[in-house]
Amino acid sequence: MIRKLAIGIAVLVGLAVVVIGVWMVAIGPTSVVRVLTNGTTTVWDHLRYPARTVASSSRPQPWETNLTDLSQLPVTLDDEVVRLEEVLGTTASLSFLVIDDGKLIYEWYADGHGPETTVMNFSITKTVLGMMIGAAIDDGLIGSVIDPVTDYLPEMTTGGLDQVNIEQLLIMGSSLDYVEDDNPFGRHVEFNYTPDLEEQTLRLEVRSQPDPTFIYKSGDFAVLGLILHRVLGEQSVAGYLEQRFWEPMGATHEAVWSTDHADGLERVWCCLATTARDLARLGQVISSNGMWGDSRILSEEWLANTLTPAYPPNQWPTDYQGSVFRNYGYGIWQMSGGAWAGQGKGGQYLYVQPERDIVVVRQGENTGNISWGSVISQIVDSRP
C-alpha cells in the first residue's frame, strides 16, 4: 500500500514537473514564477511588481467642492431598490466619487482607504493611452492616425503590421492574432507577466483573415505603447504622462505605472495606478473638450475623433448587444445617453457624460457581481 502511494505521488510530481516545463516554454520561466508567486492580477499589483512613478504636480490644484449627500440615493439592482451607500459598502468597492460641473460633489471610500489610496485601474489605462497618443500627435511626435505601424516599428513588417495603421490599433480593429483570456498558456497571460514586453510585442502578427466584428484585444494597445515608447526617445511613457497631463492638471498625488522589469516598458493596456481624484481629472479633460481650466491638454479634433463610434451595427458583436456597451472609440466605450467610459477588470470605471459635464469614478477589488455601468447611469440620470 505504501509503495503504491509512493508511486502515485512520484507520478503526480513527475506530471507537475512536465506541465510546469511546458508552461515555461509557452510563456517563459520568469512569467511562470510571477504567476506562481503572486497569483492572478489584482488592483494592488503596482505594489508587487517593478514600476515607474508619475510625480504629482508642482502646482497641485485640489478639486473645488460642492458636497451633496448622495448616500441615500435609490439604485435599482435586479428589480430591488437599494441605497447607494449600501451598494458601495457591500460590493468590494474602494472608492467612488462624482464630479458635476467641474466640482467634487460626492466622495466615498472603504474603511482603511481614502483620497491618498492608489489603485490599479486595469483597462482604464487604455483610455489614458489613447489620450497620450493624441497628445503625441498634437506635439508632432506621431504624424497621424493613418500612419502605418511599421513607420515606427519596421520590425513588424514580417507580421503584416505594414497593413495596420494607428487608428486601427486605437479601435482594436487590427485583426491581431491575440486572444484575450485567462488561459495560463496563452498570449494574454504571457503579456501580463513577461519581463520582456518589447520582444513579445514585436512577435505579434495579423491574422490571415480580417476580424468580421469588434474583438477586444489588449495586444493592439501593447503595440501602441511600443510606438509611443519609440517616439519619446529617452523620455519614458510615465514621464510623458507626468509632463503632458499630471503637471498641467495639478494632480495632487503621484501615480504608479507597472513595468515589465526595473527601468523597463510600461504595461500600457492595464497597469496605471492612481488615486480616484486624479483619475477623475482625466475624465474632466474629456468632459471639457480637451481643456483643464484655461489650459488646453488635447485638441478638440482629437476628442471628437476619440468619441466617435468606430463600428457600424453589423460589426458590433451580438455578445455586447445586451450589455451597457454600445460601441467603441479611441480606447473608450460608448455608453447610452451620450456617455463614454474607460472600464477595467473588477469594475473600475471612469465614466464621462460630456453633455452634462459629469464625471464618475469607481474603483474596487471586484465588481461585487453588479453592473457598475447601470448603477452609474442611474446616478447621472438623477442629477438635475
Short mmCIF file of C-alpha atoms in Angstrom, two decimals:
data_model
loop_
_atom_site.label_atom_id
_atom_site.label_comp_id
_atom_site.label_asym_id
_atom_site.label_seq_id
_atom_site.Cartn_x
_atom_site.Cartn_y
_atom_site.Cartn_z
CA MET A 1 0.00 0.00 0.00
CA ILE A 2 2.75 2.43 1.00
CA ARG A 3 4.68 1.50 -2.14
CA LYS A 4 1.63 2.21 -4.35
CA LEU A 5 1.11 5.55 -2.60
CA ALA A 6 4.75 6.49 -3.14
CA ILE A 7 4.50 5.57 -6.82
CA GLY A 8 1.32 7.63 -7.16
CA ILE A 9 2.96 10.65 -5.54
CA ALA A 10 6.01 10.26 -7.78
CA VAL A 11 3.79 10.13 -10.88
CA LEU A 12 1.92 13.27 -9.81
CA VAL A 13 5.17 15.10 -9.10
CA GLY A 14 6.51 14.00 -12.46
CA LEU A 15 3.40 15.23 -14.24
CA ALA A 16 3.59 18.55 -12.41
CA VAL A 17 7.22 18.97 -13.47
CA VAL A 18 6.29 18.22 -17.08
CA VAL A 19 3.35 20.65 -17.04
CA ILE A 20 5.46 23.42 -15.48
CA GLY A 21 8.19 22.74 -18.01
CA VAL A 22 5.75 23.06 -20.91
CA TRP A 23 4.29 26.19 -19.28
CA MET A 24 7.75 27.76 -19.03
CA VAL A 25 8.36 27.07 -22.70
CA ALA A 26 4.98 28.62 -23.56
CA ILE A 27 5.23 31.90 -21.61
CA GLY A 28 8.76 31.98 -20.18
CA PRO A 29 10.25 30.99 -16.81
CA THR A 30 10.05 34.44 -15.21
CA SER A 31 6.37 34.74 -16.14
CA VAL A 32 5.63 31.32 -14.61
CA VAL A 33 7.44 32.25 -11.41
CA ARG A 34 5.49 35.51 -11.20
CA VAL A 35 2.18 33.72 -11.67
CA LEU A 36 3.02 31.07 -9.06
CA THR A 37 4.36 33.65 -6.60
CA ASN A 38 1.70 36.36 -6.91
CA GLY A 39 -1.29 34.63 -8.48
CA THR A 40 -3.84 36.41 -10.62
CA THR A 41 -3.69 40.14 -11.25
CA THR A 42 -5.18 42.43 -8.58
CA VAL A 43 -5.64 46.14 -8.03
CA TRP A 44 -2.56 46.07 -5.78
CA ASP A 45 -0.15 44.73 -8.42
CA HIS A 46 1.68 48.07 -8.59
CA LEU A 47 2.92 47.29 -5.06
CA ARG A 48 4.29 43.87 -6.10
CA TYR A 49 5.96 44.40 -9.47
CA PRO A 50 8.55 46.76 -10.93
CA ALA A 51 7.05 50.17 -11.61
CA ARG A 52 7.76 53.77 -12.56
CA THR A 53 6.24 56.70 -10.69
CA VAL A 54 4.44 59.70 -12.14
CA ALA A 55 5.18 62.66 -9.87
CA SER A 56 2.40 64.84 -8.52
CA SER A 57 2.15 68.33 -9.96
CA SER A 58 4.46 71.08 -8.75
CA ARG A 59 1.29 73.21 -8.70
CA PRO A 60 -1.34 70.95 -7.12
CA GLN A 61 -4.94 72.01 -7.65
CA PRO A 62 -7.36 70.40 -5.19
CA TRP A 63 -10.87 69.89 -6.51
CA GLU A 64 -13.33 72.68 -5.86
CA THR A 65 -16.18 71.17 -3.86
CA ASN A 66 -19.95 71.47 -3.76
CA LEU A 67 -20.64 68.49 -1.50
CA THR A 68 -24.01 66.76 -1.74
CA ASP A 69 -25.08 63.72 0.25
CA LEU A 70 -25.88 61.04 -2.32
CA SER A 71 -25.54 58.16 0.15
CA GLN A 72 -29.31 57.60 0.33
CA LEU A 73 -29.87 57.83 -3.41
CA PRO A 74 -32.03 54.87 -4.53
CA VAL A 75 -30.42 52.49 -7.02
CA THR A 76 -32.28 49.64 -8.73
CA LEU A 77 -30.45 46.30 -8.82
CA ASP A 78 -32.31 43.30 -10.27
CA ASP A 79 -35.67 44.95 -9.56
CA GLU A 80 -34.66 45.67 -5.96
CA VAL A 81 -34.18 49.26 -4.78
CA VAL A 82 -31.06 49.74 -2.65
CA ARG A 83 -29.44 52.89 -1.26
CA LEU A 84 -26.16 53.91 -2.89
CA GLU A 85 -24.27 53.75 0.42
CA GLU A 86 -25.35 50.13 0.88
CA VAL A 87 -24.33 49.26 -2.68
CA LEU A 88 -20.88 50.71 -2.13
CA GLY A 89 -20.40 49.03 1.23
CA THR A 90 -21.30 45.51 0.04
CA THR A 91 -19.56 45.24 -3.35
CA ALA A 92 -15.81 45.31 -2.56
CA SER A 93 -15.72 48.95 -3.64
CA LEU A 94 -12.69 51.01 -2.63
CA SER A 95 -13.60 54.48 -3.87
CA PHE A 96 -16.47 56.27 -5.54
CA LEU A 97 -16.71 59.92 -6.47
CA VAL A 98 -18.86 62.20 -8.59
CA ILE A 99 -17.73 65.39 -10.31
CA ASP A 100 -20.51 67.69 -11.54
CA ASP A 101 -19.76 70.90 -13.47
CA GLY A 102 -16.10 70.62 -12.51
CA LYS A 103 -16.78 70.33 -8.78
CA LEU A 104 -16.46 67.36 -6.44
CA ILE A 105 -19.97 66.76 -5.13
CA TYR A 106 -19.75 63.27 -3.61
CA GLU A 107 -16.91 61.08 -2.35
CA TRP A 108 -16.91 57.69 -0.63
CA TYR A 109 -14.06 55.40 0.48
CA ALA A 110 -13.97 51.97 2.05
CA ASP A 111 -12.64 51.67 5.60
CA GLY A 112 -8.86 51.95 5.63
CA HIS A 113 -8.75 53.85 2.34
CA GLY A 114 -9.04 57.48 1.35
CA PRO A 115 -8.08 60.20 -1.14
CA GLU A 116 -4.42 59.10 -0.98
CA THR A 117 -5.13 55.44 -1.85
CA THR A 118 -3.59 54.44 -5.19
CA VAL A 119 -5.47 51.69 -7.02
CA MET A 120 -4.70 49.82 -10.26
CA ASN A 121 -7.18 50.93 -12.92
CA PHE A 122 -6.65 47.95 -15.23
CA SER A 123 -8.05 48.67 -18.73
CA ILE A 124 -8.96 52.27 -17.99
CA THR A 125 -5.26 52.55 -18.78
CA LYS A 126 -6.21 52.04 -22.45
CA THR A 127 -8.30 55.21 -22.31
CA VAL A 128 -5.32 57.05 -20.82
CA LEU A 129 -3.01 55.71 -23.53
CA GLY A 130 -5.46 56.84 -26.19
CA MET A 131 -5.28 60.35 -24.75
CA MET A 132 -1.48 60.17 -24.72
CA ILE A 133 -1.37 59.12 -28.38
CA GLY A 134 -3.48 62.20 -29.10
CA ALA A 135 -1.01 64.35 -27.17
CA ALA A 136 1.88 62.83 -29.14
CA ILE A 137 0.13 63.71 -32.41
CA ASP A 138 -0.58 67.22 -31.14
CA ASP A 139 3.12 67.51 -30.23
CA GLY A 140 4.30 66.28 -33.63
CA LEU A 141 5.90 63.11 -32.26
CA ILE A 142 3.49 60.96 -34.32
CA GLY A 143 2.37 62.04 -37.76
CA SER A 144 -1.28 60.97 -37.82
CA VAL A 145 -3.63 58.09 -37.10
CA ILE A 146 -3.39 56.90 -40.70
CA ASP A 147 0.35 56.23 -40.38
CA PRO A 148 1.19 52.53 -40.75
CA VAL A 149 2.51 50.83 -37.62
CA THR A 150 5.72 49.98 -39.47
CA ASP A 151 6.59 53.65 -39.90
CA TYR A 152 7.53 53.42 -36.21
CA LEU A 153 8.12 49.68 -35.74
CA PRO A 154 9.70 48.48 -39.00
CA GLU A 155 10.46 45.08 -37.43
CA MET A 156 6.76 44.26 -37.54
CA THR A 157 6.56 44.21 -41.34
CA THR A 158 7.01 40.44 -41.38
CA GLY A 159 3.97 40.10 -39.12
CA GLY A 160 1.76 42.04 -41.51
CA LEU A 161 1.63 45.22 -39.43
CA ASP A 162 2.55 47.28 -42.51
CA GLN A 163 -1.15 46.85 -43.37
CA VAL A 164 -2.31 48.21 -39.99
CA ASN A 165 -2.44 51.89 -39.03
CA ILE A 166 -2.52 53.64 -35.68
CA GLU A 167 -6.26 54.28 -35.77
CA GLN A 168 -6.96 50.57 -36.24
CA LEU A 169 -4.99 49.91 -33.05
CA LEU A 170 -6.91 52.60 -31.15
CA ILE A 171 -10.25 50.99 -32.02
CA MET A 172 -8.92 47.41 -31.73
CA GLY A 173 -9.55 46.85 -35.42
CA SER A 174 -6.13 45.46 -36.31
CA SER A 175 -7.04 41.75 -36.64
CA LEU A 176 -4.01 40.91 -34.49
CA ASP A 177 -3.65 37.25 -33.58
CA TYR A 178 -4.24 37.91 -29.88
CA VAL A 179 -6.79 36.15 -27.69
CA GLU A 180 -7.94 37.97 -24.54
CA ASP A 181 -8.48 35.22 -21.95
CA ASP A 182 -7.01 33.72 -18.78
CA ASN A 183 -5.54 30.60 -20.42
CA PRO A 184 -2.30 30.20 -18.41
CA PHE A 185 -0.52 29.01 -21.56
CA GLY A 186 -1.91 31.84 -23.69
CA ARG A 187 -0.60 35.10 -25.02
CA HIS A 188 -2.60 37.42 -22.75
CA VAL A 189 -1.21 35.85 -19.58
CA GLU A 190 2.25 35.96 -21.13
CA PHE A 191 1.90 39.71 -21.79
CA ASN A 192 0.67 40.38 -18.25
CA TYR A 193 3.68 38.70 -16.67
CA THR A 194 6.56 38.84 -19.17
CA PRO A 195 9.81 40.61 -18.21
CA ASP A 196 10.49 41.36 -21.92
CA LEU A 197 7.50 43.22 -23.28
CA GLU A 198 9.25 44.66 -26.32
CA GLU A 199 10.26 41.23 -27.63
CA GLN A 200 6.78 39.80 -27.10
CA THR A 201 5.11 42.79 -28.78
CA LEU A 202 7.35 42.63 -31.85
CA ARG A 203 6.39 38.98 -32.30
CA LEU A 204 2.68 39.81 -32.78
CA GLU A 205 1.19 39.06 -36.19
CA VAL A 206 -2.01 39.82 -38.07
CA ARG A 207 -4.49 37.02 -38.72
CA SER A 208 -4.83 35.85 -42.31
CA GLN A 209 -8.50 36.87 -42.35
CA PRO A 210 -9.78 40.24 -41.06
CA ASP A 211 -11.90 40.17 -37.92
CA PRO A 212 -15.57 40.35 -39.00
CA THR A 213 -16.61 42.23 -35.87
CA PHE A 214 -15.08 44.15 -32.98
CA ILE A 215 -12.80 41.88 -30.93
CA TYR A 216 -11.38 43.18 -27.66
CA LYS A 217 -7.59 42.79 -27.73
CA SER A 218 -5.04 44.27 -25.33
CA GLY A 219 -2.36 43.44 -27.89
CA ASP A 220 -3.41 46.43 -30.00
CA PHE A 221 -2.56 48.74 -27.12
CA ALA A 222 0.73 46.96 -26.42
CA VAL A 223 1.73 47.89 -29.99
CA LEU A 224 0.55 51.48 -29.45
CA GLY A 225 2.61 51.64 -26.28
CA LEU A 226 5.74 50.47 -28.07
CA ILE A 227 5.18 53.11 -30.77
CA LEU A 228 4.89 55.80 -28.07
CA HIS A 229 7.99 54.45 -26.34
CA ARG A 230 9.97 54.69 -29.60
CA VAL A 231 8.93 58.25 -30.49
CA LEU A 232 9.62 59.52 -26.96
CA GLY A 233 13.29 58.58 -27.17
CA GLU A 234 14.90 58.98 -23.77
CA GLN A 235 11.65 60.00 -22.04
CA SER A 236 9.57 57.23 -20.53
CA VAL A 237 5.86 56.79 -21.16
CA ALA A 238 5.25 57.53 -17.46
CA GLY A 239 7.38 60.66 -17.80
CA TYR A 240 5.29 61.82 -20.73
CA LEU A 241 2.09 61.30 -18.73
CA GLU A 242 3.63 63.42 -16.00
CA GLN A 243 4.66 66.19 -18.40
CA ARG A 244 1.52 66.37 -20.54
CA PHE A 245 -1.19 65.56 -18.02
CA TRP A 246 -0.23 65.24 -14.34
CA GLU A 247 1.68 68.54 -14.20
CA PRO A 248 -0.76 70.85 -16.05
CA MET A 249 -3.83 69.20 -14.47
CA GLY A 250 -2.46 69.91 -10.99
CA ALA A 251 -2.53 66.26 -9.89
CA THR A 252 -2.19 66.10 -6.12
CA HIS A 253 -0.74 62.59 -5.83
CA GLU A 254 1.82 60.54 -7.67
CA ALA A 255 0.65 57.71 -9.88
CA VAL A 256 2.39 54.36 -10.36
CA TRP A 257 2.79 52.61 -13.71
CA SER A 258 3.84 48.95 -13.60
CA THR A 259 6.64 47.88 -15.94
CA ASP A 260 7.84 44.57 -17.33
CA HIS A 261 11.13 44.86 -15.40
CA ALA A 262 13.07 47.50 -13.47
CA ASP A 263 13.50 50.56 -15.75
CA GLY A 264 11.58 48.65 -18.41
CA LEU A 265 8.47 49.31 -20.50
CA GLU A 266 5.14 50.33 -19.03
CA ARG A 267 2.28 47.87 -19.35
CA VAL A 268 0.15 50.35 -21.22
CA TRP A 269 -3.03 48.28 -21.61
CA CYS A 270 -3.66 47.61 -17.94
CA CYS A 271 -1.39 48.85 -15.29
CA LEU A 272 -1.63 52.52 -14.34
CA ALA A 273 -2.49 53.01 -10.67
CA THR A 274 -3.90 56.34 -9.50
CA THR A 275 -5.99 57.90 -6.80
CA ALA A 276 -9.67 58.31 -7.64
CA ARG A 277 -9.40 62.11 -7.53
CA ASP A 278 -6.55 62.26 -10.02
CA LEU A 279 -8.16 59.72 -12.33
CA ALA A 280 -11.23 61.97 -12.38
CA ARG A 281 -9.07 64.78 -13.75
CA LEU A 282 -8.57 62.82 -16.95
CA GLY A 283 -12.32 62.38 -17.21
CA GLN A 284 -12.78 66.12 -16.72
CA VAL A 285 -10.40 66.81 -19.62
CA ILE A 286 -12.63 64.63 -21.83
CA SER A 287 -15.79 66.27 -20.48
CA SER A 288 -14.30 69.76 -21.06
CA ASN A 289 -13.40 69.06 -24.70
CA GLY A 290 -9.69 68.76 -24.05
CA MET A 291 -9.33 71.60 -21.56
CA TRP A 292 -8.23 71.75 -17.95
CA GLY A 293 -9.26 75.18 -16.71
CA ASP A 294 -7.61 77.63 -19.11
CA SER A 295 -5.03 75.11 -20.34
CA ARG A 296 -5.57 73.05 -23.48
CA ILE A 297 -4.46 69.47 -22.83
CA LEU A 298 -5.77 67.82 -26.02
CA SER A 299 -7.02 69.21 -29.32
CA GLU A 300 -10.75 69.45 -29.98
CA GLU A 301 -10.26 67.37 -33.12
CA TRP A 302 -8.68 64.53 -31.15
CA LEU A 303 -11.51 64.45 -28.61
CA ALA A 304 -14.11 64.49 -31.38
CA ASN A 305 -12.43 61.50 -33.05
CA THR A 306 -11.98 59.74 -29.70
CA LEU A 307 -15.71 59.97 -29.00
CA THR A 308 -16.83 58.82 -32.45
CA PRO A 309 -18.30 55.28 -32.54
CA ALA A 310 -15.96 53.18 -34.66
CA TYR A 311 -18.21 50.27 -35.63
CA PRO A 312 -21.38 50.07 -37.73
CA PRO A 313 -24.18 47.92 -36.28
CA ASN A 314 -23.29 44.87 -38.37
CA GLN A 315 -19.76 44.87 -36.91
CA TRP A 316 -20.81 45.22 -33.27
CA PRO A 317 -20.83 41.74 -31.66
CA THR A 318 -24.12 40.23 -30.58
CA ASP A 319 -22.47 39.39 -27.22
CA TYR A 320 -22.38 43.12 -26.40
CA GLN A 321 -25.85 43.99 -27.63
CA GLY A 322 -27.45 43.20 -24.27
CA SER A 323 -24.72 44.96 -22.28
CA VAL A 324 -24.15 48.56 -21.25
CA PHE A 325 -21.57 48.94 -24.03
CA ARG A 326 -22.94 50.43 -27.25
CA ASN A 327 -19.75 50.89 -29.29
CA TYR A 328 -16.04 51.68 -29.03
CA GLY A 329 -13.97 54.78 -29.79
CA TYR A 330 -10.27 55.52 -29.27
CA GLY A 331 -9.68 53.32 -26.22
CA ILE A 332 -13.03 54.19 -24.70
CA TRP A 333 -16.50 52.59 -24.59
CA GLN A 334 -19.65 54.31 -25.79
CA MET A 335 -22.47 54.04 -23.26
CA SER A 336 -26.13 55.01 -23.52
CA GLY A 337 -27.35 58.60 -23.36
CA GLY A 338 -24.24 60.21 -24.84
CA ALA A 339 -21.89 58.94 -22.14
CA TRP A 340 -18.47 57.33 -22.58
CA ALA A 341 -16.37 55.27 -20.18
CA GLY A 342 -12.97 53.81 -19.59
CA GLN A 343 -13.62 50.44 -17.95
CA GLY A 344 -11.32 47.91 -16.31
CA LYS A 345 -11.31 44.49 -14.72
CA GLY A 346 -13.06 44.31 -11.37
CA GLY A 347 -15.49 47.12 -12.14
CA GLN A 348 -13.05 50.02 -12.46
CA TYR A 349 -14.85 52.92 -14.14
CA LEU A 350 -14.03 56.36 -15.47
CA TYR A 351 -17.46 57.46 -16.67
CA VAL A 352 -17.88 60.72 -18.55
CA GLN A 353 -21.11 62.43 -19.61
CA PRO A 354 -19.80 65.42 -21.63
CA GLU A 355 -23.21 66.87 -22.47
CA ARG A 356 -23.99 67.28 -18.77
CA ASP A 357 -20.37 67.73 -17.63
CA ILE A 358 -20.46 64.85 -15.13
CA VAL A 359 -17.57 62.52 -14.31
CA VAL A 360 -17.87 59.44 -12.10
CA VAL A 361 -15.03 57.22 -10.82
CA ARG A 362 -15.47 53.81 -9.25
CA GLN A 363 -12.53 51.68 -8.07
CA GLY A 364 -12.89 48.28 -6.41
CA GLU A 365 -11.30 44.93 -5.75
CA ASN A 366 -14.03 43.25 -7.83
CA THR A 367 -17.40 44.09 -9.37
CA GLY A 368 -19.45 42.77 -6.46
CA ASN A 369 -21.48 40.95 -9.14
CA ILE A 370 -23.31 44.07 -10.26
CA SER A 371 -23.26 46.22 -13.40
CA TRP A 372 -21.47 49.41 -12.47
CA GLY A 373 -22.33 50.93 -15.82
CA SER A 374 -26.00 50.61 -14.91
CA VAL A 375 -25.50 51.95 -11.37
CA ILE A 376 -23.54 54.96 -12.57
CA SER A 377 -26.07 55.71 -15.32
CA GLN A 378 -28.82 55.83 -12.70
CA ILE A 379 -26.82 58.23 -10.56
CA VAL A 380 -26.09 60.51 -13.52
CA ASP A 381 -29.75 60.43 -14.59
CA SER A 382 -30.77 61.51 -11.08
CA ARG A 383 -28.81 64.74 -11.34
CA PRO A 384 -30.88 67.87 -12.18
#
